[in-house]
Each structure stands twice: as C-alpha cells, then as structure tokens.
C-alpha cells in the first residue's frame, strides 16, 4: 500500500481547511496514542469523506484522481484487463488513447501489477488514483459488458445464419440437417448460449420454440429467467447442432430423445445432459449443466447441522438397512446421496449404483445407466447388482413394487441401500412404500432413516435483518406454529432463552446490482426422520403420515419448515423463500 506521511497530509488539510483545527489536533493526538495512521483515524471518525481523502492523497502523490461512479466504460477498453486480475488487484482500465492506457487503482504504488499489465498489453500504463466505491462500480460493468457482448455476438450470428439459410432445407433429410448444423453462425450461436449460461452459473438452459420466435431461458438459483429471443427460422439449425453434439438422430422429430456431451475449456469443464421433446411448434430442448471435477460437498455445506446431521451419520454407519432421500424433482436429493456415497467411498467397500440418468461420475464407484428400451430397468439392474458382491448399493429411484421389494431384500441380505422417493415429507415415504405393497414389518425392520428436503435461495452479502411487522406476524401465524418455531430457535441456540417471536430479526432480500433479486446460490432445508422403536410400532399398525410425523417431532425431529426458519433467523435465507418452497 502506498504511504503518505502524516506530516504531508496534515499540511495539505491545514492549507485547504478540509477539517477544523480542533478536530485535526484531536485526531492527530489519537493517531499517536494508538499508533495508527492519521488518514485511518480521520476516516474512522467521519471527519473526512473517503473520496475527499483520496483527492488530497492524489494531489500529494502528483497522480490525478478519477471518479468512475457515474461513468460507463467502453467494454473494449474494460476487457483489456481480464476480470479476475481487475478484481484481485482493484485495477480497472477506463481510457485508451493511442498507446496510452489510463488505469484506475486504489493503490497506485502497486508497481508489480502495473508492470504485469504493461508486459501483457504492450501499452504505456498511466495510473490514476480512485476510491473503493468507484472501483466497485467499475467492476460491476464487467458483467454488463459480458451480457451486452453476448447479445451483440448472437445478433450478428443470427443475421448471418438467416442469410446462410437462404433456400429451404428439407427437415427430413439427414444430409441437409447435418449441413445446417455445421454452419459457422449456428455453431457460434449455440456456443455463445452455453458459454453465457455457464458464466451466469445457470443450472439449466431451456430453448423453447413458440409460434413466431424461439425463447431461451436460464434457470438461475432454481428460478427460470428469460434471456433472449431468437428468430423462428434458425430453430431447426440450433436443434440440429445440439443433436450433432449429443450424438442423436438428426431426422427424428416425432419422438423424445436424450443424450449428453462434454464441454472443456481452460476455465471450466462441464457435462451437459440434453433432453429433446417434440412440441406443437417444433422441438423443445432442455440442457442440464453439470460441473465436472467440482469440489466434493460435505453434508454441512448442503445445510445439515446439529441433531439432523448426527441422525444421518448414525444411519450410514450401520452396515445394512435403507436410507431414503425424498422430495420433488430438483430438490437436491441426488446431490445428497452422492455426498453420502463420497463419504462411504473407501478402498474397503464395493459401491455399485443403478441410475437414470448418471448425474455425476464418481471414481471407484460402479455406475450403471438404466436402459428401459433394451429391458435394463431399475429392477433388472438391481437384480444383477446383487450378484456383483456389493457392500453399498444406490438405486436412483424406487418407482415400482418390484424395485421396492428388491431394495428391501437387498437390505435384509446385508447391504446398505441408498435411494430416492418422490414424496413431500419424510413421514410420507412410509405410506408410499405401503402403497407399493411392501409388508409393514419389512419396512419397520429395514429402513434406518428418511431425509426430506427442498432447496432455498441464499441471501447475498447485502441483506436486511429486521423483525416481522404486526401484519406479517398475523399472516405468518395462520401458516405456521410460531410457538414451536420459537422453541426450535431456542433449542438450537440461535436466539436467547428470553427472546420473543416479535423481537427476533429475520433475513430479507436486499436487491443490488450484483444480486438483482437479493439472492445468490442455494442451500438445502431438511428434515431427518430416524426410525425409532416407537415409529416401528406405528408402521406395523399402518399409521398415517401425520401420526408418524407427530411421533418424530416428539423425538426431536426438526421439520423442513422449522429448519428453514432457523436458517432465516441466521440470515442465510429469507422467510418468504422458505414459505415459497415449502408451500409449493
């Protein structure tokens, strides 16, 4: 960090009358007593604004001061310094004049960074001093320029694709479709759509043909957002290109098709799962983006804590039995099971899975893809797996009586079985198994624990923590048992033992330029039902889901809703978000 002597700063403040004599003398005295720099004391006591201080420092250093807070930088100039370097070193290129590049910095004495950029760009670097707020505003423009850049690229490529298309293409001819898929503008459009989605951290890309146009949407943090509209004429080219990449039949337009392909660049590596479905206006494409080589999750990172974490650990430490993960599609069940498999994946065990589809590749795990068209169903796959001497088995989903029966038998014959079920709550999984004609005594003796979960969006760094208003409390009390929520918060030591529901502060989203909705990323809210002897008795009596849940709560089970409220009180998510996902 550049150093300006306190004596120089004091002299200039006195010359410019920026701070009163008395305040300056008091600040100088405190700086000496505490061994601090004068500038830091002046800022801490709000005797001078940061921007004003930077202007004075710029004058002393003989370097011009620039304020970029209201400036829009030319994207071409901004991109001279790559975003990672700009963020790491708080340096932004904002003006290019011939071979002279003006850069705004917080620390103009950072010679190393200046020399590095000079070598990379072969330009003369002119450092300018700026404030933290100014740099922050400039860094935000990288995202905007990126979106604009993609928008311009796609517009250009669409115009080219329409020119290339020219004469009509025979959509039943594989040769014509292959030629269309190899057109450079079409290749660039598809590449740009995928790259833009990856940079935005989307989980899915939806390409939806309408009557007059094609809509492209990205799923960001679980919610779909419109991204762009493309002319209807280039839809066949996009579909053909994605079919070529996924190795699918080009001339099949009447039946659904599934495939996958990989994308590798020096920055990222993704496996893309493709689903193509014929609809009235053409073929709809959904691409699921699965990061490869991503850092392994831990149960704590997924949102498990306290007693619920202990319950999961107890269930997986048992050498036999069944652990079920339940919830709707897209609630993170598979990720939870993969995380557990990763924990169990040691050289001393044989792990085999039968999945549809295989979401993530795992080293040392034998993964089998279900192929119903050739007779390889979950049941057949599981039957074959049992002859492969496994210790741990993961069945992607229990969908029918046969698979349920085989999973139960596998648990009875000394295997640990992990699987998923589509039910709304942990207790709802037990009646669901009874519906599949599994005998109650078999369920009671094999199921170790059941996890139910949903994904909630997490609040950004800038968030609002405030108590509920009277109107909000009145609405909330109709939806949830607030006394029980308060009890759960006290039990988890999130709030003081004397706290009242009216005084507790909850997280609320605060929209900003970086987080337009106030959210970024997702975390799980869970409930873990441990099958105790009391619950086993209830299963034997064919009890309802409500009776089983009531017993689970008596034994200390935190429900998903309560877990969500705990996370909202910690400022991880918001009450609105918890109620949105639990009431869906």
Coordinates of C-alpha atoms in Angstrom, one line a residue:
X1 CA 0.0 0.0 0.0
X2 CA 1.3 3.5 -0.9
X3 CA 2.3 5.5 2.2
X4 CA 1.8 9.3 2.6
X5 CA 3.5 10.7 5.6
X6 CA 1.1 12.1 8.2
X7 CA 3.0 15.4 8.2
X8 CA 2.3 15.8 4.4
X9 CA -1.4 15.0 4.9
X10 CA -1.7 17.4 7.9
X11 CA -0.1 20.2 6.0
X12 CA -2.4 19.9 3.0
X13 CA -5.5 19.6 5.3
X14 CA -4.5 22.8 7.0
X15 CA -3.9 24.6 3.6
X16 CA -7.3 23.5 2.3
X17 CA -9.3 23.8 5.6
X18 CA -10.8 20.4 4.9
X19 CA -11.0 19.6 8.7
X20 CA -11.3 22.1 11.6
X21 CA -8.1 22.8 13.6
X22 CA -9.5 21.3 16.8
X23 CA -10.7 18.1 15.1
X24 CA -7.4 17.7 13.3
X25 CA -5.4 18.2 16.5
X26 CA -7.6 15.6 18.4
X27 CA -7.3 13.1 15.5
X28 CA -3.5 13.6 15.4
X29 CA -3.3 13.0 19.2
X30 CA -5.4 9.8 18.9
X31 CA -3.3 8.6 16.0
X32 CA -0.1 9.0 18.0
X33 CA -1.6 7.4 21.2
X34 CA -2.9 4.3 19.3
X35 CA 0.0 4.0 16.8
X36 CA -2.4 4.5 13.9
X37 CA -2.1 6.5 10.7
X38 CA -3.8 9.9 10.6
X39 CA -5.8 9.0 7.5
X40 CA -7.3 6.0 9.2
X41 CA -8.4 8.0 12.3
X42 CA -9.9 10.8 10.1
X43 CA -11.9 8.2 8.2
X44 CA -13.0 6.2 11.3
X45 CA -14.3 9.4 13.0
X46 CA -16.0 10.5 9.7
X47 CA -14.1 13.8 9.8
X48 CA -13.4 13.4 6.1
X49 CA -15.1 11.5 3.3
X50 CA -13.1 8.7 1.6
X51 CA -13.3 10.4 -1.8
X52 CA -12.1 13.8 -0.4
X53 CA -9.2 12.0 1.3
X54 CA -8.2 10.2 -1.9
X55 CA -8.3 13.6 -3.8
X56 CA -5.8 15.0 -1.2
X57 CA -3.6 11.9 -1.4
X58 CA -3.7 12.1 -5.3
X59 CA -2.5 15.7 -5.0
X60 CA 0.4 14.9 -2.7
X61 CA 1.4 11.9 -4.9
X62 CA 1.1 14.0 -8.1
X63 CA -1.3 11.5 -9.6
X64 CA -4.7 12.6 -11.0
X65 CA -7.8 11.4 -9.1
X66 CA -10.7 9.9 -11.1
X67 CA -14.2 9.2 -10.1
X68 CA -15.8 6.4 -12.2
X69 CA -19.0 6.0 -10.1
X70 CA -21.2 7.6 -12.8
X71 CA -19.0 6.6 -15.8
X72 CA -19.8 3.9 -18.3
X73 CA -16.6 2.4 -19.6
X74 CA -16.2 1.2 -23.2
X75 CA -16.4 -2.6 -23.0
X76 CA -13.4 -2.9 -25.4
X77 CA -11.2 -0.8 -23.0
X78 CA -12.6 -2.5 -19.9
X79 CA -11.7 -6.0 -21.3
X80 CA -8.0 -5.1 -21.8
X81 CA -7.5 -6.1 -18.2
X82 CA -9.2 -9.5 -17.6
X83 CA -11.9 -9.5 -14.9
X84 CA -10.0 -11.9 -12.5
X85 CA -6.9 -9.6 -12.5
X86 CA -9.1 -6.5 -12.1
X87 CA -10.9 -7.9 -9.1
X88 CA -7.9 -9.4 -7.4
X89 CA -5.8 -6.2 -7.7
X90 CA -8.5 -3.5 -7.7
X91 CA -7.4 -2.1 -11.0
X92 CA -9.6 -1.1 -13.9
X93 CA -8.7 0.1 -17.5
X94 CA -11.0 3.0 -18.3
X95 CA -9.5 5.1 -21.2
X96 CA -7.3 4.2 -24.1
X97 CA -5.6 7.0 -26.1
X98 CA -3.3 5.6 -28.8
X99 CA -0.7 3.6 -26.9
X100 CA -1.6 5.2 -23.5
X101 CA -3.9 3.2 -21.2
X102 CA -5.3 5.0 -18.2
X103 CA -6.0 2.7 -15.3
X104 CA -7.9 3.5 -12.0
X105 CA -6.4 2.0 -8.9
X106 CA -6.8 2.1 -5.1
X107 CA -3.0 1.6 -4.7
X108 CA -1.0 3.4 -7.4
X109 CA 2.2 2.2 -5.8
X110 CA 1.4 -1.4 -6.8
X111 CA 4.3 -1.4 -9.3
X112 CA 4.2 -5.2 -9.8
X113 CA 0.6 -5.2 -11.2
X114 CA 1.3 -2.2 -13.4
X115 CA 4.4 -3.9 -14.9
X116 CA 2.5 -7.1 -15.4
X117 CA -0.3 -5.3 -17.4
X118 CA 2.3 -3.3 -19.3
X119 CA 4.0 -6.5 -20.4
X120 CA 0.7 -8.3 -21.3
X121 CA -0.8 -5.3 -23.3
X122 CA 2.4 -3.7 -24.6
X123 CA 0.8 -0.3 -23.8
X124 CA 2.1 2.6 -21.7
X125 CA 0.2 2.4 -18.3
X126 CA -0.9 5.7 -16.7
X127 CA -2.0 5.0 -13.1
X128 CA -4.9 7.1 -11.6
X129 CA -6.0 7.1 -8.0
X130 CA -9.7 6.3 -7.2
X131 CA -12.0 5.4 -4.3
X132 CA -13.2 1.9 -3.3
X133 CA -16.8 2.8 -4.3
X134 CA -15.6 3.9 -7.7
X135 CA -13.6 0.6 -8.3
X136 CA -16.7 -1.4 -7.2
X137 CA -18.9 0.4 -9.7
X138 CA -16.4 -0.2 -12.5
X139 CA -16.0 -3.9 -11.7
X140 CA -19.8 -4.4 -11.9
X141 CA -19.6 -3.3 -15.5
X142 CA -17.7 -6.5 -16.5
X143 CA -21.0 -8.5 -16.1
X144 CA -23.0 -5.9 -18.0
X145 CA -20.4 -5.7 -20.8
X146 CA -20.4 -9.5 -20.9
X147 CA -24.1 -9.7 -21.4
X148 CA -24.0 -7.0 -24.0
X149 CA -21.1 -8.7 -25.8
X150 CA -23.1 -12.0 -26.0
X151 CA -26.2 -10.1 -27.1
X152 CA -24.2 -8.4 -29.9
X153 CA -22.4 -11.6 -30.9
X154 CA -25.7 -13.5 -31.1
X155 CA -27.5 -10.7 -33.1
X156 CA -24.6 -10.8 -35.6
X157 CA -24.6 -14.6 -35.9
X158 CA -28.4 -14.7 -36.2
X159 CA -28.3 -12.3 -39.1
X160 CA -25.6 -14.4 -40.7
X161 CA -27.5 -17.7 -40.1
X162 CA -30.6 -16.2 -41.8
X163 CA -28.5 -15.3 -44.8
X164 CA -26.8 -18.7 -45.0
X165 CA -30.2 -20.5 -44.6
X166 CA -31.4 -18.8 -47.8
X167 CA -33.1 -21.7 -49.6
X168 CA -35.5 -24.0 -47.8
X169 CA -34.0 -27.0 -46.1
X170 CA -35.5 -30.5 -46.2
X171 CA -36.0 -31.3 -42.5
X172 CA -36.5 -35.0 -43.3
X173 CA -33.1 -35.1 -45.0
X174 CA -30.2 -36.0 -42.6
X175 CA -27.7 -34.6 -45.1
X176 CA -29.4 -31.2 -45.2
X177 CA -29.7 -31.1 -41.4
X178 CA -26.1 -32.1 -40.9
X179 CA -25.0 -29.3 -43.3
X180 CA -27.2 -26.8 -41.3
X181 CA -25.6 -28.0 -38.0
X182 CA -22.2 -27.3 -39.5
X183 CA -22.9 -23.7 -40.5
X184 CA -20.5 -21.4 -38.6
X185 CA -23.1 -18.9 -37.4
X186 CA -25.3 -21.7 -35.9
X187 CA -22.2 -23.2 -34.2
X188 CA -21.4 -19.8 -32.7
X189 CA -24.9 -19.1 -31.5
X190 CA -25.1 -22.5 -29.7
X191 CA -21.6 -22.0 -28.2
X192 CA -22.5 -18.4 -27.0
X193 CA -25.8 -19.5 -25.4
X194 CA -24.0 -22.3 -23.5
X195 CA -21.0 -20.2 -22.5
X196 CA -23.2 -17.3 -21.3
X197 CA -25.3 -19.8 -19.2
X198 CA -22.1 -21.2 -17.6
X199 CA -20.7 -17.7 -16.8
X200 CA -24.1 -16.8 -15.3
X201 CA -23.9 -20.0 -13.2
X202 CA -27.2 -21.4 -14.6
X203 CA -28.2 -25.0 -13.9
X204 CA -30.4 -25.5 -17.0
X205 CA -30.9 -23.9 -20.4
X206 CA -34.4 -24.1 -21.9
X207 CA -34.7 -23.5 -25.7
X208 CA -38.4 -23.2 -26.4
X209 CA -39.9 -22.7 -29.9
X210 CA -43.1 -20.6 -30.0
X211 CA -45.3 -19.7 -32.9
X212 CA -43.2 -16.8 -34.2
X213 CA -39.9 -16.9 -32.2
X214 CA -37.6 -19.1 -30.0
X215 CA -37.3 -18.2 -26.4
X216 CA -34.1 -19.0 -24.5
X217 CA -34.4 -19.2 -20.7
X218 CA -31.8 -20.0 -18.0
X219 CA -32.6 -21.5 -14.6
X220 CA -30.7 -19.4 -12.1
X221 CA -30.8 -20.5 -8.4
X222 CA -33.9 -22.6 -9.2
X223 CA -35.9 -20.0 -11.0
X224 CA -36.3 -19.6 -14.7
X225 CA -35.4 -16.2 -16.3
X226 CA -36.0 -15.1 -19.9
X227 CA -32.6 -14.4 -21.5
X228 CA -33.1 -13.8 -25.2
X229 CA -35.4 -14.2 -28.2
X230 CA -34.3 -15.7 -31.5
X231 CA -36.0 -15.8 -34.9
X232 CA -38.1 -18.9 -35.5
X233 CA -36.2 -19.5 -38.8
X234 CA -33.0 -20.6 -37.1
X235 CA -34.7 -23.1 -34.7
X236 CA -34.0 -26.1 -36.9
X237 CA -30.3 -25.2 -37.2
X238 CA -30.0 -24.9 -33.4
X239 CA -31.8 -28.2 -32.8
X240 CA -29.7 -29.9 -35.5
X241 CA -26.4 -28.5 -33.9
X242 CA -27.3 -29.8 -30.4
X243 CA -28.4 -33.2 -31.8
X244 CA -25.0 -33.5 -33.5
X245 CA -23.2 -32.6 -30.3
X246 CA -25.2 -35.1 -28.3
X247 CA -24.9 -37.8 -31.0
X248 CA -28.7 -38.1 -31.5
X249 CA -30.8 -38.9 -34.6
X250 CA -31.0 -35.8 -36.8
X251 CA -34.1 -36.7 -38.8
X252 CA -36.2 -37.9 -35.8
X253 CA -38.7 -35.1 -35.0
X254 CA -41.6 -37.1 -33.6
X255 CA -40.1 -38.9 -30.6
X256 CA -38.3 -37.6 -27.4
X257 CA -34.5 -38.1 -27.4
X258 CA -31.9 -37.9 -24.6
X259 CA -28.2 -37.5 -24.9
X260 CA -25.2 -35.8 -23.4
X261 CA -21.9 -34.1 -24.4
X262 CA -18.9 -32.5 -22.7
X263 CA -17.5 -29.0 -22.8
X264 CA -13.9 -28.4 -21.8
X265 CA -12.1 -25.1 -21.8
X266 CA -9.1 -24.0 -19.7
X267 CA -11.6 -22.2 -17.4
X268 CA -14.2 -24.9 -16.8
X269 CA -15.3 -28.5 -17.6
X270 CA -19.0 -29.4 -17.9
X271 CA -21.0 -32.4 -18.7
X272 CA -24.2 -31.3 -20.5
X273 CA -27.3 -33.6 -20.3
X274 CA -29.7 -33.0 -23.2
X275 CA -33.4 -33.7 -23.4
X276 CA -35.3 -33.1 -26.7
X277 CA -39.1 -33.2 -26.7
X278 CA -41.4 -32.7 -29.7
X279 CA -44.0 -30.0 -29.0
X280 CA -46.6 -28.2 -31.2
X281 CA -44.3 -25.5 -32.5
X282 CA -41.2 -27.7 -33.0
X283 CA -38.7 -29.4 -30.7
X284 CA -38.1 -28.1 -27.2
X285 CA -34.5 -28.5 -25.8
X286 CA -33.5 -28.6 -22.1
X287 CA -29.8 -28.8 -21.3
X288 CA -28.7 -29.6 -17.7
X289 CA -25.2 -28.2 -16.9
X290 CA -23.3 -30.5 -14.6
X291 CA -19.9 -29.2 -13.5
X292 CA -17.2 -31.9 -13.6
X293 CA -14.3 -32.1 -11.2
X294 CA -16.3 -29.8 -8.8
X295 CA -15.1 -29.8 -5.2
X296 CA -16.9 -32.5 -3.3
X297 CA -19.6 -31.3 -1.0
X298 CA -19.9 -32.1 2.7
X299 CA -23.3 -32.6 4.5
X300 CA -22.6 -29.4 6.4
X301 CA -22.2 -27.4 3.2
X302 CA -25.5 -28.9 2.0
X303 CA -27.3 -27.4 5.0
X304 CA -27.3 -30.2 7.6
X305 CA -26.4 -29.3 11.2
X306 CA -26.8 -30.3 14.8
X307 CA -29.1 -33.3 15.6
X308 CA -30.2 -33.9 12.0
X309 CA -26.5 -34.3 10.9
X310 CA -26.0 -36.8 13.8
X311 CA -29.0 -38.8 12.6
X312 CA -27.7 -39.1 9.0
X313 CA -24.3 -40.2 10.4
X314 CA -25.9 -42.8 12.6
X315 CA -27.9 -44.2 9.6
X316 CA -24.9 -44.5 7.3
X317 CA -22.7 -46.0 10.0
X318 CA -24.9 -49.1 10.0
X319 CA -23.6 -51.8 7.7
X320 CA -27.2 -52.7 6.5
X321 CA -30.6 -51.1 6.0
X322 CA -32.1 -48.4 3.8
X323 CA -31.6 -44.6 3.8
X324 CA -34.2 -42.7 1.7
X325 CA -34.0 -39.2 0.3
X326 CA -37.3 -37.7 -0.6
X327 CA -38.6 -34.5 -2.2
X328 CA -39.8 -33.2 -5.6
X329 CA -37.7 -33.1 -8.8
X330 CA -34.8 -30.6 -8.5
X331 CA -34.7 -30.6 -4.7
X332 CA -31.1 -31.9 -4.5
X333 CA -31.9 -35.5 -3.4
X334 CA -29.2 -36.9 -5.8
X335 CA -26.6 -34.5 -4.6
X336 CA -27.3 -35.5 -1.0
X337 CA -26.9 -39.2 -1.9
X338 CA -23.7 -38.6 -3.9
X339 CA -22.3 -36.7 -0.9
X340 CA -23.0 -39.6 1.3
X341 CA -21.5 -42.1 -1.2
X342 CA -18.4 -39.9 -1.3
X343 CA -18.1 -40.2 2.5
X344 CA -18.6 -44.0 2.3
X345 CA -16.2 -44.4 -0.7
X346 CA -13.2 -46.2 0.9
X347 CA -11.0 -48.9 -0.6
X348 CA -12.5 -51.5 1.8
X349 CA -16.0 -51.4 0.2
X350 CA -17.6 -52.1 -3.2
X351 CA -20.1 -49.5 -4.2
X352 CA -22.5 -50.1 -7.1
X353 CA -25.3 -47.8 -8.4
X354 CA -28.1 -48.1 -10.9
X355 CA -29.2 -44.7 -12.1
X356 CA -31.4 -42.8 -14.6
X357 CA -29.5 -40.7 -15.6
X358 CA -26.0 -40.9 -14.2
X359 CA -25.7 -37.2 -13.0
X360 CA -22.0 -37.2 -11.8
X361 CA -19.2 -39.6 -12.5
X362 CA -17.6 -40.9 -9.3
X363 CA -14.2 -42.6 -9.2
X364 CA -14.2 -46.2 -7.7
X365 CA -18.0 -46.4 -7.9
X366 CA -19.5 -48.8 -10.5
X367 CA -22.3 -46.8 -12.1
X368 CA -24.9 -48.4 -14.4
X369 CA -27.3 -46.4 -16.6
X370 CA -30.9 -47.7 -16.8
X371 CA -31.9 -48.5 -20.4
X372 CA -35.7 -49.4 -20.4
X373 CA -35.7 -49.7 -24.3
X374 CA -33.5 -52.8 -24.1
X375 CA -35.0 -54.2 -20.9
X376 CA -32.5 -52.8 -18.4
X377 CA -34.9 -51.4 -15.8
X378 CA -34.1 -50.4 -12.2
X379 CA -35.4 -53.8 -11.0
X380 CA -33.3 -55.7 -13.5
X381 CA -30.3 -53.6 -12.9
X382 CA -30.6 -54.1 -9.1
X383 CA -31.1 -57.8 -9.5
X384 CA -27.9 -58.0 -11.5
X385 CA -26.0 -55.8 -9.0
X386 CA -26.8 -58.2 -6.1
X387 CA -24.7 -60.8 -7.9
X388 CA -21.7 -58.3 -8.1
X389 CA -20.8 -58.7 -4.4
X390 CA -21.6 -55.1 -3.4
X391 CA -21.5 -53.6 0.1
X392 CA -23.3 -50.4 -0.7
X393 CA -26.0 -50.0 -3.4
X394 CA -27.5 -46.8 -4.7
X395 CA -30.8 -47.1 -6.6
X396 CA -31.6 -43.9 -8.5
X397 CA -35.3 -44.1 -7.6
X398 CA -37.8 -46.5 -6.2
X399 CA -40.6 -46.2 -8.8
X400 CA -42.5 -49.5 -8.6
X401 CA -43.4 -52.5 -6.4
X402 CA -40.6 -54.7 -8.0
X403 CA -37.8 -52.3 -7.3
X404 CA -39.1 -51.6 -3.7
X405 CA -39.2 -55.3 -3.0
X406 CA -35.7 -55.9 -4.3
X407 CA -34.3 -52.9 -2.3
X408 CA -35.9 -54.3 0.9
X409 CA -34.4 -57.8 0.1
X410 CA -31.0 -56.2 -0.5
X411 CA -31.2 -54.5 2.9
X412 CA -32.3 -57.8 4.6
X413 CA -29.4 -59.7 3.0
X414 CA -26.7 -57.5 4.4
X415 CA -26.4 -54.4 2.1
X416 CA -26.6 -50.7 2.8
X417 CA -29.1 -49.3 0.3
X418 CA -29.5 -45.6 -0.6
X419 CA -32.4 -44.5 -2.8
X420 CA -34.9 -41.7 -3.6
X421 CA -38.6 -41.4 -3.4
X422 CA -41.0 -38.7 -4.7
X423 CA -42.9 -37.7 -1.5
X424 CA -43.5 -34.3 0.1
X425 CA -42.3 -35.2 3.6
X426 CA -40.1 -37.7 5.4
X427 CA -43.1 -39.4 7.1
X428 CA -45.0 -39.5 3.7
X429 CA -42.4 -42.0 2.4
X430 CA -43.7 -44.8 4.7
X431 CA -47.3 -44.9 3.5
X432 CA -45.8 -44.6 -0.1
X433 CA -43.9 -47.9 0.5
X434 CA -47.1 -49.5 1.8
X435 CA -48.8 -48.4 -1.4
X436 CA -46.2 -50.4 -3.2
X437 CA -47.3 -53.5 -1.4
X438 CA -44.3 -53.7 0.9
X439 CA -45.1 -55.5 4.1
X440 CA -45.2 -53.2 7.1
X441 CA -42.9 -55.5 9.2
X442 CA -40.3 -55.4 6.3
X443 CA -40.3 -51.5 6.2
X444 CA -40.0 -51.3 10.0
X445 CA -37.0 -53.7 10.1
X446 CA -35.0 -52.3 7.2
X447 CA -35.5 -48.5 6.9
X448 CA -32.8 -46.7 9.0
X449 CA -33.7 -43.1 8.3
X450 CA -35.6 -40.9 5.8
X451 CA -34.4 -37.4 4.7
X452 CA -36.8 -35.0 3.1
X453 CA -35.5 -31.8 1.6
X454 CA -36.0 -28.7 -0.5
X455 CA -33.6 -26.1 -1.9
X456 CA -34.0 -22.4 -0.9
X457 CA -32.1 -19.5 -2.4
X458 CA -29.5 -17.9 -0.1
X459 CA -29.3 -14.2 0.6
X460 CA -26.5 -12.1 -0.8
X461 CA -23.9 -10.3 1.4
X462 CA -26.0 -7.2 1.3
X463 CA -29.2 -8.2 3.1
X464 CA -31.7 -6.8 5.5
X465 CA -32.2 -8.2 9.1
X466 CA -35.3 -7.0 10.8
X467 CA -38.2 -8.2 13.0
X468 CA -41.6 -9.0 11.4
X469 CA -44.2 -6.3 11.3
X470 CA -47.6 -6.9 13.1
X471 CA -49.3 -7.6 9.8
X472 CA -46.5 -10.1 8.8
X473 CA -46.8 -11.8 12.2
X474 CA -50.6 -12.1 11.8
X475 CA -50.2 -13.7 8.3
X476 CA -47.4 -15.9 9.5
X477 CA -49.3 -17.2 12.5
X478 CA -52.0 -18.6 10.1
X479 CA -49.4 -20.6 8.1
X480 CA -47.1 -21.9 10.8
X481 CA -47.0 -22.6 14.6
X482 CA -44.9 -19.7 15.8
X483 CA -44.5 -21.1 19.3
X484 CA -42.9 -24.2 18.0
X485 CA -40.6 -22.1 15.7
X486 CA -39.5 -20.1 18.8
X487 CA -38.9 -23.3 20.7
X488 CA -36.7 -24.7 17.9
X489 CA -34.7 -21.4 17.7
X490 CA -34.1 -21.5 21.4
X491 CA -33.2 -25.2 21.3
X492 CA -30.6 -24.6 18.5
X493 CA -29.3 -21.6 20.5
X494 CA -29.9 -19.3 17.5
X495 CA -31.7 -16.8 19.8
X496 CA -31.5 -16.0 23.5
X497 CA -33.6 -18.1 26.0
X498 CA -35.7 -15.0 26.8
X499 CA -36.3 -14.0 23.2
X500 CA -39.8 -13.3 21.9
X501 CA -41.0 -14.0 18.4
X502 CA -41.8 -10.3 17.9
X503 CA -38.2 -9.2 18.6
X504 CA -36.3 -11.8 16.5
X505 CA -34.6 -10.4 13.4
X506 CA -35.1 -12.4 10.2
X507 CA -33.3 -12.3 6.9
X508 CA -34.9 -10.4 4.0
X509 CA -33.5 -9.9 0.4
X510 CA -31.9 -6.5 -0.5
X511 CA -31.7 -6.2 -4.3
X512 CA -28.4 -4.8 -5.6
X513 CA -26.5 -4.5 -8.9
X514 CA -24.7 -7.9 -8.3
X515 CA -27.9 -9.6 -7.0
X516 CA -31.0 -8.1 -8.7
X517 CA -33.3 -10.4 -6.6
X518 CA -31.2 -10.1 -3.5
X519 CA -30.3 -13.8 -3.7
X520 CA -27.3 -15.8 -4.9
X521 CA -26.8 -19.6 -4.6
X522 CA -28.9 -22.2 -2.9
X523 CA -28.8 -24.4 0.3
X524 CA -30.9 -27.3 1.5
X525 CA -33.6 -27.3 4.2
X526 CA -34.1 -30.7 5.6
X527 CA -35.9 -33.0 8.0
X528 CA -34.5 -36.3 9.1
X529 CA -36.8 -39.0 10.4
X530 CA -35.0 -41.6 12.4
X531 CA -36.9 -44.9 12.6
X532 CA -37.1 -45.5 16.3
X533 CA -38.9 -48.4 18.1
X534 CA -41.9 -46.2 18.6
X535 CA -42.1 -45.3 14.9
X536 CA -41.6 -49.0 14.0
X537 CA -44.7 -49.8 16.1
X538 CA -46.7 -47.1 14.3
X539 CA -45.6 -48.6 10.9
X540 CA -46.7 -52.1 12.0
X541 CA -50.1 -50.5 12.8
X542 CA -50.4 -48.9 9.3
X543 CA -50.3 -45.4 10.9
X544 CA -50.9 -42.3 8.8
X545 CA -48.1 -39.9 7.7
X546 CA -49.4 -37.3 10.2
X547 CA -49.2 -39.7 13.1
X548 CA -45.7 -40.8 12.2
X549 CA -44.6 -37.1 11.8
X550 CA -46.1 -36.3 15.2
X551 CA -44.1 -39.1 16.9
X552 CA -41.0 -37.9 15.0
X553 CA -41.4 -34.4 16.4
X554 CA -41.9 -35.7 19.9
X555 CA -38.5 -37.4 19.4
X556 CA -36.9 -34.1 18.5
X557 CA -37.2 -34.1 14.7
X558 CA -36.9 -30.6 13.2
X559 CA -39.3 -30.2 10.3
X560 CA -38.2 -28.7 7.0
X561 CA -40.2 -25.6 7.7
X562 CA -38.6 -25.2 11.1
X563 CA -35.1 -25.8 9.6
X564 CA -36.0 -23.0 7.1
X565 CA -37.0 -20.6 9.9
X566 CA -33.7 -21.4 11.7
X567 CA -31.8 -20.5 8.6
X568 CA -33.8 -17.3 8.1
X569 CA -33.0 -16.3 11.7
X570 CA -29.3 -16.9 10.9
X571 CA -29.6 -14.6 7.8
X572 CA -28.8 -17.5 5.4
X573 CA -32.2 -17.2 3.6
X574 CA -35.5 -15.3 4.0
X575 CA -38.9 -16.3 5.4
X576 CA -40.5 -15.6 2.0
X577 CA -38.2 -18.0 0.3
X578 CA -38.8 -20.8 3.0
X579 CA -42.6 -20.4 2.6
X580 CA -42.3 -20.3 -1.2
X581 CA -40.6 -23.7 -1.4
X582 CA -42.4 -25.5 1.5
X583 CA -45.9 -24.4 0.3
X584 CA -45.3 -25.3 -3.4

